[in-house]
């Protein structure tokens, strides 16, 4: 998979999304420092909220192929100014999180991400897995075998079943 760096304000769902993408059980814990996993860089929200710490985010984008700007569907405002993606020399995608939360407004969050300059936007729920496979497909590189493909393998190839996009875990 392409390496992605996840950016967004505190509690927007970066760590939960990291856990979902890695097939882990979703457990809340506050990210205190930049976690550089195999194909995911999880960053603390304070880095996006503070211009001095934001410089570290700019440096870490060089370790990734894709920048993911996260915005919770429950946010009352957007952290990102219009056309901010022009400042990055990497592919930038938008990710709307918490789409299944009460009071969520994913349309508004997606509009804010598009205003920021994201041409591609994914809507995800780390809790129920909705949209996670689409994001993983976007990050897929030639030769990658996705978790649901492993789960769909059956010894009897004569069976025909509808392909399910479920993340094991």
Coordinates of C-alpha atoms in Angstrom, one line a residue:
X1 CA 0.0 0.0 0.0
X2 CA 1.0 3.6 -0.5
X3 CA 2.2 5.3 2.7
X4 CA -0.3 7.8 4.0
X5 CA 0.1 10.5 6.6
X6 CA -3.1 11.4 8.5
X7 CA -3.6 15.0 9.6
X8 CA -6.4 16.7 11.4
X9 CA -7.4 18.3 14.7
X10 CA -7.6 16.5 18.0
X11 CA -10.3 13.9 18.3
X12 CA -11.1 13.9 14.6
X13 CA -10.5 10.1 14.3
X14 CA -6.9 9.8 13.1
X15 CA -5.9 7.0 15.6
X16 CA -9.2 5.2 15.2
X17 CA -8.7 5.2 11.4
X18 CA -5.2 4.0 11.8
X19 CA -6.4 1.1 13.9
X20 CA -9.2 0.3 11.4
X21 CA -6.8 0.3 8.5
X22 CA -4.4 -2.0 10.4
X23 CA -7.3 -4.4 11.2
X24 CA -6.9 -3.7 14.9
X25 CA -9.6 -3.4 17.6
X26 CA -10.7 0.2 18.0
X27 CA -9.6 1.5 21.4
X28 CA -9.2 5.2 22.2
X29 CA -5.9 6.5 23.3
X30 CA -4.5 10.0 22.9
X31 CA -1.7 10.2 20.4
X32 CA 1.2 12.0 22.1
X33 CA 3.8 11.9 19.3
X34 CA 4.0 11.0 15.6
X35 CA 3.6 7.3 15.1
X36 CA 5.3 6.1 12.0
X37 CA 3.9 2.6 11.1
X38 CA 4.7 0.6 8.1
X39 CA 2.3 2.4 5.7
X40 CA 0.5 4.9 8.0
X41 CA 1.8 7.9 9.8
X42 CA -0.5 8.9 12.7
X43 CA 0.0 12.4 14.0
X44 CA -1.2 14.3 17.1
X45 CA -4.0 16.8 16.5
X46 CA -2.0 19.5 18.2
X47 CA 0.4 19.5 15.3
X48 CA -2.3 20.6 13.0
X49 CA -3.7 23.1 15.5
X50 CA -0.4 24.9 16.2
X51 CA 1.6 26.7 13.5
X52 CA 4.9 25.9 15.2
X53 CA 4.2 22.2 15.5
X54 CA 2.7 22.2 12.0
X55 CA 6.2 22.5 10.6
X56 CA 6.8 19.0 11.7
X57 CA 3.8 17.8 9.7
X58 CA 5.3 19.5 6.6
X59 CA 8.5 17.5 7.1
X60 CA 6.7 14.2 7.7
X61 CA 4.9 14.5 4.4
X62 CA 8.2 13.7 2.7
X63 CA 7.9 10.2 4.2
X64 CA 4.5 9.6 2.7
X65 CA 3.1 9.2 -0.8
X66 CA -0.4 10.5 0.2
X67 CA -1.5 13.1 2.6
X68 CA -4.9 12.5 4.2
X69 CA -6.7 15.5 5.6
X70 CA -9.3 14.3 8.2
X71 CA -12.4 16.1 9.2
X72 CA -15.0 14.7 11.5
X73 CA -18.6 14.8 10.2
X74 CA -19.5 16.2 13.7
X75 CA -17.2 19.3 13.4
X76 CA -18.8 22.7 13.7
X77 CA -16.0 24.3 11.6
X78 CA -13.1 23.4 9.3
X79 CA -9.5 23.6 10.4
X80 CA -8.4 23.9 6.8
X81 CA -8.3 27.2 4.8
X82 CA -9.4 27.2 1.2
X83 CA -7.0 25.8 -1.4
X84 CA -4.5 24.6 1.3
X85 CA -3.7 21.5 -0.7
X86 CA -1.8 23.6 -3.2
X87 CA 0.9 23.9 -0.5
X88 CA 1.7 20.2 -0.7
X89 CA 3.8 18.4 -3.4
X90 CA 2.1 15.1 -2.6
X91 CA -1.3 13.7 -3.5
X92 CA -3.8 15.1 -1.0
X93 CA -7.1 13.3 -0.2
X94 CA -9.9 14.2 2.1
X95 CA -11.3 11.8 4.7
X96 CA -14.6 12.5 6.4
X97 CA -14.7 10.5 9.7
X98 CA -17.4 9.7 12.2
X99 CA -20.1 9.5 9.6
X100 CA -22.2 7.2 11.8
X101 CA -22.2 9.5 14.8
X102 CA -25.4 11.2 16.0
X103 CA -25.7 14.7 14.5
X104 CA -23.1 14.0 11.9
X105 CA -23.2 16.1 8.7
X106 CA -20.9 14.3 6.2
X107 CA -22.0 16.5 3.3
X108 CA -20.9 19.7 5.1
X109 CA -17.5 18.1 6.1
X110 CA -17.0 16.9 2.5
X111 CA -17.8 20.4 1.1
X112 CA -15.2 21.9 3.5
X113 CA -12.6 19.4 2.4
X114 CA -13.3 20.1 -1.3
X115 CA -13.0 23.8 -0.6
X116 CA -9.6 23.1 1.0
X117 CA -8.7 21.6 -2.4
X118 CA -9.3 17.8 -2.0
X119 CA -10.4 16.4 -5.3
X120 CA -11.0 12.9 -3.8
X121 CA -12.9 12.6 -0.6
X122 CA -13.7 9.4 1.3
X123 CA -16.4 9.0 4.0
X124 CA -15.5 6.4 6.6
X125 CA -16.6 5.0 9.9
X126 CA -13.8 3.3 11.8
X127 CA -16.3 1.8 14.2
X128 CA -18.4 -0.1 11.7
X129 CA -15.9 -0.2 8.8
X130 CA -18.0 1.7 6.3
X131 CA -15.9 3.2 3.6
X132 CA -12.6 1.7 4.9
X133 CA -12.2 -0.7 2.0
X134 CA -12.6 2.2 -0.5
X135 CA -9.8 4.1 1.1
X136 CA -7.7 1.0 1.1
X137 CA -8.4 0.5 -2.6
X138 CA -7.2 4.0 -3.2
X139 CA -3.9 3.3 -1.4
X140 CA -3.5 -0.1 -3.1
X141 CA -0.4 -0.6 -5.2
X142 CA 0.0 -3.2 -8.0
X143 CA 0.5 -6.7 -6.4
X144 CA -1.1 -5.8 -3.1
X145 CA -3.4 -8.4 -1.7
X146 CA -6.2 -6.8 0.3
X147 CA -7.6 -8.4 3.5
X148 CA -11.0 -9.1 2.0
X149 CA -9.3 -10.9 -1.0
X150 CA -7.6 -13.2 1.5
X151 CA -11.0 -13.8 3.2
X152 CA -12.7 -14.5 -0.1
X153 CA -10.3 -17.2 -1.1
X154 CA -12.1 -20.6 -1.1
X155 CA -10.7 -24.0 -2.0
X156 CA -13.6 -24.7 -4.3
X157 CA -13.4 -22.2 -7.1
X158 CA -16.7 -23.3 -8.7
X159 CA -18.7 -21.5 -6.0
X160 CA -19.9 -18.1 -7.1
X161 CA -20.5 -15.6 -4.3
X162 CA -20.9 -11.9 -4.3
X163 CA -17.7 -10.3 -3.2
X164 CA -18.0 -8.8 0.2
X165 CA -15.8 -5.9 1.2
X166 CA -15.4 -6.6 4.9
X167 CA -12.2 -6.0 6.8
X168 CA -11.4 -9.0 9.0
X169 CA -10.7 -8.2 12.6

